[in-house]
Tab-separated table of C-alpha atoms and ligand atoms in Angstrom:
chain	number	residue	atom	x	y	z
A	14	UNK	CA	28.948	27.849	4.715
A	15	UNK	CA	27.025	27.850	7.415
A	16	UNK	CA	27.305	29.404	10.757
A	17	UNK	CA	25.706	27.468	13.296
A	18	UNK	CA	25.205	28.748	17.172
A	19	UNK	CA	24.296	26.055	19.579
A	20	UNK	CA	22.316	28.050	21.719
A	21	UNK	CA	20.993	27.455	24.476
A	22	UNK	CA	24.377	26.991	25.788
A	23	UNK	CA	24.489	25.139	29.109
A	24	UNK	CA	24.703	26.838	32.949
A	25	UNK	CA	27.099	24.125	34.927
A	26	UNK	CA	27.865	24.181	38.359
A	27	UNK	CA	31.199	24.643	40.170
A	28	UNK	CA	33.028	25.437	42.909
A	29	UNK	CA	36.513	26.992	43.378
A	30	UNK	CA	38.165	27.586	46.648
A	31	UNK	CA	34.844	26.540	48.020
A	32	UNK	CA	33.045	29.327	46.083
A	33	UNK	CA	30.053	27.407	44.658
A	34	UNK	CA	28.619	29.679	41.296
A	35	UNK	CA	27.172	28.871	37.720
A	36	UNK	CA	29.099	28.843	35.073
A	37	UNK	CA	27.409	30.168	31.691
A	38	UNK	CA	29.340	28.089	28.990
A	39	UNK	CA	29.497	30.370	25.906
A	40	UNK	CA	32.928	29.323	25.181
A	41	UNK	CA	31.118	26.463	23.842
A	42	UNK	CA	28.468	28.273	20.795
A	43	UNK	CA	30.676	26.631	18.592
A	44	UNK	CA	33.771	25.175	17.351
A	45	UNK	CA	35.781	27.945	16.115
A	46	UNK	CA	33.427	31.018	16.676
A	47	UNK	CA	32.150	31.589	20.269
A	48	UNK	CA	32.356	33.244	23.747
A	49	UNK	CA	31.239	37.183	23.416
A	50	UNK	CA	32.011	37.804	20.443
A	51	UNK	CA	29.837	35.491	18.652
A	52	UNK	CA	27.032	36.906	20.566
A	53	UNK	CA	28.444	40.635	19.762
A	54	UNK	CA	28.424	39.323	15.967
A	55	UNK	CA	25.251	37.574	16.235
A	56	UNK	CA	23.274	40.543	14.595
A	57	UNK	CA	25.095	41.003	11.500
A	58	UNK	CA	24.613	37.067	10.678
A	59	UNK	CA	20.923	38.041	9.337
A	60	UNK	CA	21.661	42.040	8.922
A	61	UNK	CA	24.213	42.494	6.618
A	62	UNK	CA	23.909	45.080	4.137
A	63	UNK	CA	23.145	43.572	0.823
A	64	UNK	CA	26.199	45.218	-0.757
A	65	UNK	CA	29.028	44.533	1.255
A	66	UNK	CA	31.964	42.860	-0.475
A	67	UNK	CA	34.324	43.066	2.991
A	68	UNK	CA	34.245	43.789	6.550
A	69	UNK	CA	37.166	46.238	7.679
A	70	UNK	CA	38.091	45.952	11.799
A	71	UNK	CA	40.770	47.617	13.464
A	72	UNK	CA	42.867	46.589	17.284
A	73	UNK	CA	45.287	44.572	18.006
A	74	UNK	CA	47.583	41.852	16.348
A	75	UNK	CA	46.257	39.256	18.744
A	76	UNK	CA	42.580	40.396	19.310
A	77	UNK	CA	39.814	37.330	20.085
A	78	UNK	CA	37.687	39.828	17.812
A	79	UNK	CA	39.813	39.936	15.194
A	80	UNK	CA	39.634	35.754	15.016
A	81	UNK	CA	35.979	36.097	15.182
A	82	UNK	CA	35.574	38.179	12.689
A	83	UNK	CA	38.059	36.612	10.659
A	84	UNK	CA	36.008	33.249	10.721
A	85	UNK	CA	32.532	35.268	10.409
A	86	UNK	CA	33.449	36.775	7.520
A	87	UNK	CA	34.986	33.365	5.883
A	88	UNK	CA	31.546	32.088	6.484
A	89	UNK	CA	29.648	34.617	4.987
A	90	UNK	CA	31.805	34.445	1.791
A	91	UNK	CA	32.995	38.301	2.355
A	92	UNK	CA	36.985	39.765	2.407
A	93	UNK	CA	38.541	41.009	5.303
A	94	UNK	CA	40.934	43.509	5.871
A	95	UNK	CA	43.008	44.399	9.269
A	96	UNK	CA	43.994	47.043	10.829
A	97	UNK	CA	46.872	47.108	13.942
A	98	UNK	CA	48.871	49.887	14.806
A	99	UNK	CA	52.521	47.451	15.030
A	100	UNK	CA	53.216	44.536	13.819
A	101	UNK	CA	56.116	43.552	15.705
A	102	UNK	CA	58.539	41.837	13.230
A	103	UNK	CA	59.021	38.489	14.508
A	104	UNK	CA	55.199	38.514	14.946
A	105	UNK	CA	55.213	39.169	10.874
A	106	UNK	CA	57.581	36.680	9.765
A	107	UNK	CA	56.484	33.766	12.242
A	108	UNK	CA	52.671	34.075	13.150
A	109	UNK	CA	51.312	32.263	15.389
A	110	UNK	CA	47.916	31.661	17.511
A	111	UNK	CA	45.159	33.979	16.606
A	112	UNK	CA	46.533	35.925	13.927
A	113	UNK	CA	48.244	32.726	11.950
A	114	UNK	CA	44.633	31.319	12.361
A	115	UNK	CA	42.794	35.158	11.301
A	116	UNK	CA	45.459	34.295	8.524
A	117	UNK	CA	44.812	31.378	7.355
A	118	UNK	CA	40.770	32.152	7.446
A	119	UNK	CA	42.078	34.971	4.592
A	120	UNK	CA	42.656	38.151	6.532
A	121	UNK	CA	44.539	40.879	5.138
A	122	UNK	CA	46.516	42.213	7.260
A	123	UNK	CA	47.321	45.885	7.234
A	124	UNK	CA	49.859	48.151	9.789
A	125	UNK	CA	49.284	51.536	11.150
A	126	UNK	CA	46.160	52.938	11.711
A	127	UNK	CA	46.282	55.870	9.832
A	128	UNK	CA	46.242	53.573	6.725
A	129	UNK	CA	42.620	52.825	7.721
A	130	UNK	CA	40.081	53.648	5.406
A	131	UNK	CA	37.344	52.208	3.822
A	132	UNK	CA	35.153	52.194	0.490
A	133	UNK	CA	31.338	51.906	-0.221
A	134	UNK	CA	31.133	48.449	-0.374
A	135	UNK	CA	33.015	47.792	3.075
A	136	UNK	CA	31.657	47.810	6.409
A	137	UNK	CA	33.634	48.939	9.140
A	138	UNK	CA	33.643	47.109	12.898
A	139	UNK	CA	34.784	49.100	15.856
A	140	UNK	CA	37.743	47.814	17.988
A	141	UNK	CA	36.544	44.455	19.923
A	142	UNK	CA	33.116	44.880	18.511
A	143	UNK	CA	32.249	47.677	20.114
A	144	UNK	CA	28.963	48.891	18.768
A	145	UNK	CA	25.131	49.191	18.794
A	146	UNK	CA	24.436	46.023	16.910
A	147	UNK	CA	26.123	43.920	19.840
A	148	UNK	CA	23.243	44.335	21.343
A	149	UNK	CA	21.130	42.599	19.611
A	150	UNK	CA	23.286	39.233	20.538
A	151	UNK	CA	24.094	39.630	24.056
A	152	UNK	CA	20.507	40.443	24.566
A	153	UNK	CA	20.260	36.926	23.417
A	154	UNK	CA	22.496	35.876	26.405
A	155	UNK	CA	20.094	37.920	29.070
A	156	UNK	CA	17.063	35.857	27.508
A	157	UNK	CA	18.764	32.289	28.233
A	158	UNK	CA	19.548	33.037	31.237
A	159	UNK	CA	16.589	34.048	32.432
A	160	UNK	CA	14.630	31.135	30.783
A	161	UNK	CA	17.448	28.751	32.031
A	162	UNK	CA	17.294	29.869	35.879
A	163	UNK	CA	14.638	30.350	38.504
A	164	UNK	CA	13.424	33.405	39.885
A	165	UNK	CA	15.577	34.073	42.607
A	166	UNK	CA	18.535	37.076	43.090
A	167	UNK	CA	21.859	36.623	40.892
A	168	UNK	CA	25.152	38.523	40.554
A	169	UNK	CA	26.305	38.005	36.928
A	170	UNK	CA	30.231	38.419	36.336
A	171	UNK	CA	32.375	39.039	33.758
A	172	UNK	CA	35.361	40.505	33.335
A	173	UNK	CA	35.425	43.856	30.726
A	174	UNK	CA	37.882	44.689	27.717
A	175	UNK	CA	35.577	47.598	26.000
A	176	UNK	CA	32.988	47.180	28.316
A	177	UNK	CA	30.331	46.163	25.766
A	178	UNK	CA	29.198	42.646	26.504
A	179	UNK	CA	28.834	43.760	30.769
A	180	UNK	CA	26.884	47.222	29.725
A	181	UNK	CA	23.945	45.671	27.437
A	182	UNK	CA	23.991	42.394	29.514
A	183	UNK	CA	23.079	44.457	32.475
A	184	UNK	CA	20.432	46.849	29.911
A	185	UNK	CA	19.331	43.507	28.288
A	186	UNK	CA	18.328	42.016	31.911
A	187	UNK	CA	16.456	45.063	32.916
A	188	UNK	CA	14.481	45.706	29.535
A	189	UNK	CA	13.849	42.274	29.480
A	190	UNK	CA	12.322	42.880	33.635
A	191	UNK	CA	14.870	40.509	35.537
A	192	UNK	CA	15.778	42.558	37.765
A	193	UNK	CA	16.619	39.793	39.611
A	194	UNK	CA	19.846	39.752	37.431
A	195	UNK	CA	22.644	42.210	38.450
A	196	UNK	CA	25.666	42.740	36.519
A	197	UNK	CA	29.301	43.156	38.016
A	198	UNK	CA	32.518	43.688	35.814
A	199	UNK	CA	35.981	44.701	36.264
A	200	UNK	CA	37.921	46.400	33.919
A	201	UNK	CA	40.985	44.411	32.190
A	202	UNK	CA	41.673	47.467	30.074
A	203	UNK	CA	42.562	50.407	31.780
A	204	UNK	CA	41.335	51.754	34.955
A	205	UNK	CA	37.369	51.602	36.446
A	206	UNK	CA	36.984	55.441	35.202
A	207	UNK	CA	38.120	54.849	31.688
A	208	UNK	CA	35.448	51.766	31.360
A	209	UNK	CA	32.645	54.406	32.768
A	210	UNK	CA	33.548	56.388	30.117
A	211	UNK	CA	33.062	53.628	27.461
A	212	UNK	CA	29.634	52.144	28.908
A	213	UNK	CA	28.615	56.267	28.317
A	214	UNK	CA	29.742	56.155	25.115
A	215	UNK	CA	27.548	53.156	24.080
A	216	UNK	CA	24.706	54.101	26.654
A	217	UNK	CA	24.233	57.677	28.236
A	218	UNK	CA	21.749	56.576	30.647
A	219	UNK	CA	23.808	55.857	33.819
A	220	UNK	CA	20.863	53.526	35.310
A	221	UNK	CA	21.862	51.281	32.587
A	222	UNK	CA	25.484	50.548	33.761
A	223	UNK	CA	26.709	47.750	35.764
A	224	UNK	CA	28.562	47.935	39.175
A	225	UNK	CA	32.553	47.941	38.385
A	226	UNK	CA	34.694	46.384	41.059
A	227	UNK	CA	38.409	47.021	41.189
A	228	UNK	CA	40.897	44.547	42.073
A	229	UNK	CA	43.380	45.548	44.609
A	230	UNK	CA	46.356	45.146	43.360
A	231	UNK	CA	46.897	47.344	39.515
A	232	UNK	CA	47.410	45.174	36.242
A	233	UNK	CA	48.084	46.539	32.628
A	234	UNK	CA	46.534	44.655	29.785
A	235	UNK	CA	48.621	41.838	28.188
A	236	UNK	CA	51.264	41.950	30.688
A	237	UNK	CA	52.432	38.433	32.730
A	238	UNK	CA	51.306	38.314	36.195
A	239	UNK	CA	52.399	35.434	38.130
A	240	UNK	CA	49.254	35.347	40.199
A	241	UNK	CA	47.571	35.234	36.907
A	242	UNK	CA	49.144	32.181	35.677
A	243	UNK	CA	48.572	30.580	38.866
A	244	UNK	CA	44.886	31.355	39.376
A	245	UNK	CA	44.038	30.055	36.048
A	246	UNK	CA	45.966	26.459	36.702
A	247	UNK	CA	43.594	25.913	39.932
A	248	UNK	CA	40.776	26.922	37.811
A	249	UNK	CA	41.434	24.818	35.334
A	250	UNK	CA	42.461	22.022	37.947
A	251	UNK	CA	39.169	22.215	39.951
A	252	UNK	CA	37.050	22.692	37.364
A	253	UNK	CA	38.558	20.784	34.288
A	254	UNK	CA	37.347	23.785	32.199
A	255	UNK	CA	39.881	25.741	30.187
A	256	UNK	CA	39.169	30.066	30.862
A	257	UNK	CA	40.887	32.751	29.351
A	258	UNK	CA	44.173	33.526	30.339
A	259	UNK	CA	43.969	37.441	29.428
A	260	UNK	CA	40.769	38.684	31.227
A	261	UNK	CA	39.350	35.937	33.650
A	262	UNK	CA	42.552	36.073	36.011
A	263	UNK	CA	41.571	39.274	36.513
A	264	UNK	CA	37.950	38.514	37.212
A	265	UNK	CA	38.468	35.667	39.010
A	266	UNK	CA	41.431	37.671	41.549
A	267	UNK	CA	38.372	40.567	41.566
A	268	UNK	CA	35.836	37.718	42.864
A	269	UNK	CA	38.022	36.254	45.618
A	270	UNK	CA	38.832	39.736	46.778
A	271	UNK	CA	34.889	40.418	47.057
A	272	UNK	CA	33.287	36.971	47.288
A	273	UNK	CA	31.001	38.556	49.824
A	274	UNK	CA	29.089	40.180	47.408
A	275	UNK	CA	28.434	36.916	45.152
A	276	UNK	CA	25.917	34.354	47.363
A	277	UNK	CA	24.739	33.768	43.886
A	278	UNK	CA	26.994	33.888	41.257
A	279	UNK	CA	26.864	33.441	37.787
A	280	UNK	CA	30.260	33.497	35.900
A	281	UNK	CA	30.019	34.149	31.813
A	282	UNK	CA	32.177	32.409	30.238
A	283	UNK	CA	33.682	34.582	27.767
A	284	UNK	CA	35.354	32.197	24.979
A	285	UNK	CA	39.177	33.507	23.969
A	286	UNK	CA	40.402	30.185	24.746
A	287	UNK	CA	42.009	29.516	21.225
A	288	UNK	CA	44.501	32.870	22.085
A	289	UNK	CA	45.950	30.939	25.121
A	290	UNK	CA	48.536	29.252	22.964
A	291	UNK	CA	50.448	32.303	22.186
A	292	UNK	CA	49.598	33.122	26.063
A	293	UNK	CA	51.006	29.547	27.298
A	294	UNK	CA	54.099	30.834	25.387
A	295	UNK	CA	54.786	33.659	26.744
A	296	UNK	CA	54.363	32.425	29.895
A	297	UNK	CA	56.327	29.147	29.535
A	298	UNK	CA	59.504	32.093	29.073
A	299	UNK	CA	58.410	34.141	31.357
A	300	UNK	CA	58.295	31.449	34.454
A	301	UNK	CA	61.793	30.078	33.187
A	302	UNK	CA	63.451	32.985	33.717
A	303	UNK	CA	61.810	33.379	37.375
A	304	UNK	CA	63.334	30.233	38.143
A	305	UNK	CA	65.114	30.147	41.362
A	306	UNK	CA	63.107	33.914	41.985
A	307	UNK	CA	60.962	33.443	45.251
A	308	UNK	CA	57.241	34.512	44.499
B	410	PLP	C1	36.703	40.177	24.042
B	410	PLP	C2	36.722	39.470	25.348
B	410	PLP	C3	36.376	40.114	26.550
B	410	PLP	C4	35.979	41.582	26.606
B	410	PLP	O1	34.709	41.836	26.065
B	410	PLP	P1	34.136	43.319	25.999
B	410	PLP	O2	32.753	43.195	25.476
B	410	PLP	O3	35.016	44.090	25.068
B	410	PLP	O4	34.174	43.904	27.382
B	410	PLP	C5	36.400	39.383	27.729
B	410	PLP	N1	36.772	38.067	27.739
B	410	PLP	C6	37.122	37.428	26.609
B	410	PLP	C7	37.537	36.003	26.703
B	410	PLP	C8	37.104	38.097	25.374
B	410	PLP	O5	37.467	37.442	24.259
């Protein structure tokens, strides 16, 4: 099977709250593989050691990576084997949204992470991609844009899990001498001196790093917000597109907050759209039983 990226994909424009920007659409590489981690992916598609029978990841029971990978390695004919530290039980006996599809696309699925290990003819992927290679993709990214857009100043955004896809767009535009490009991110996992900490792990060289904005208010990963729910109905409502519901509230609360700072924006449109259903869910219960609650 082939996997096919339709690349160049397209820079739209948009407003929200009358906040004009750019939207990069790589929620739309393809079908069922896209967003960042196709691009994170991208360099194993043509760099795969010759001997590798199955690709072994590791994260959580929900993870947009895990899909991805689960599809990529499908495609490429290989095994793939799971890692997440719970499995909660209902979870196990009735999955649904990206792991039923990371299922169905042949995943095994394993719990507890000290189970993980892995054999000679198995290649193991970091949590959410996290690695050198991703760079080779998202580098990728830095070259559209810059082929797509003029030459004039723009504030990239997107909103960081591990950090990866924020960190090497922000090397890619400066090795690539746009430094008309500058990268912003705020961190959806854990707090602004925990994602430092990862960027330095991937890259020591702090000139590397993009600027981290915090929101105001604290969230914690893969919890309900209310204002998240919201914010991503009027963004889907104004702009007809569909964004993620787990890390672009964030970004998109982050950029209201500090819209002074964005007279050019581009927004990256991450993908992780097919894990809104078991989002929409969890939402649907958790706004029923706020009923009659003021906001
Ligand atoms: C994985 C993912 C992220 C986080 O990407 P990192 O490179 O880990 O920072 C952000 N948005 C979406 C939609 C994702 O799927």
């Amino acid at each position: 099977m082939e996997l096919n990226f339709n690349t160049p994909t397209p820079i739209e424009k948009y407003s929200f709250k009358n906040f004009q920007f750019l939207l990069k659409r790589d929620d739309l590489i393809s079908m069922d593989f896209s967003g960042n981690k196709a691009r994170k992916i991208h360099w194993y598609l043509h760099n795969l050691p010759k001997d590798i029978d199955t690709i072994v990841s590791f994260g959580s029971v929900q993870s947009n990576a895990m899909y991805s990978l689960s599809v990529f390695a499908k495609k490429m004919g290989l095994k793939f084997r799971y890692y997440a530290n719970h499995i909660p039980a209902l979870l196990r006996k009735n999955p649904q949204g990206n792991l039923l599809n990371a299922l169905n696309n042949g995943m095994k699925l394993v719990e507890g992470y000290e189970n993980i290990k892995t054999s000679k003819n198995e290649l193991l992927i970091n949590e959410g991609i996290a690695n050198k290679e991703a760079y080779y993709g998202i580098k990728f990214l830095a070259k559209e844009l810059t082929e797509q857009l003029e030459n004039k100043e723009y504030q990239v955004f997107l909103p960081s899990g591990t950090g990866t896809t924020a960190l090497y767009l922000n090397r890619a535009f400066m090795e690539l001498g746009a430094e008309n490009f500058k990268v912003y991110t705020t961190p959806c996992v854990g707090s602004s001196s925990y994602l430092k900490e990862q960027f330095t792990a991937l890259e020591e060289n702090q000139k590397f790093h993009p600027s981290v904005i915090e929101s105001k208010k604290k969230y914690h990963f893969g919890k309900l917000y209310l204002e998240f729910y919201q914010i991503w109905l009027e963004l889907q409502k104004e702009t007809k597109v569909e964004f993620d519901l787990l890390y672009d509230p964030k970004g998109w609360i982050v950029l209201l907050e500090s819209r002074e700072l964005f007279n050019n924006l581009i927004y990256i449109h991450q993908g992780g759209t097919l894990g809104n259903v078991t989002m929409l869910k969890r939402y649907a219960h958790f706004l029923k039983n706020r009923e009659g609650k003021t906001f």
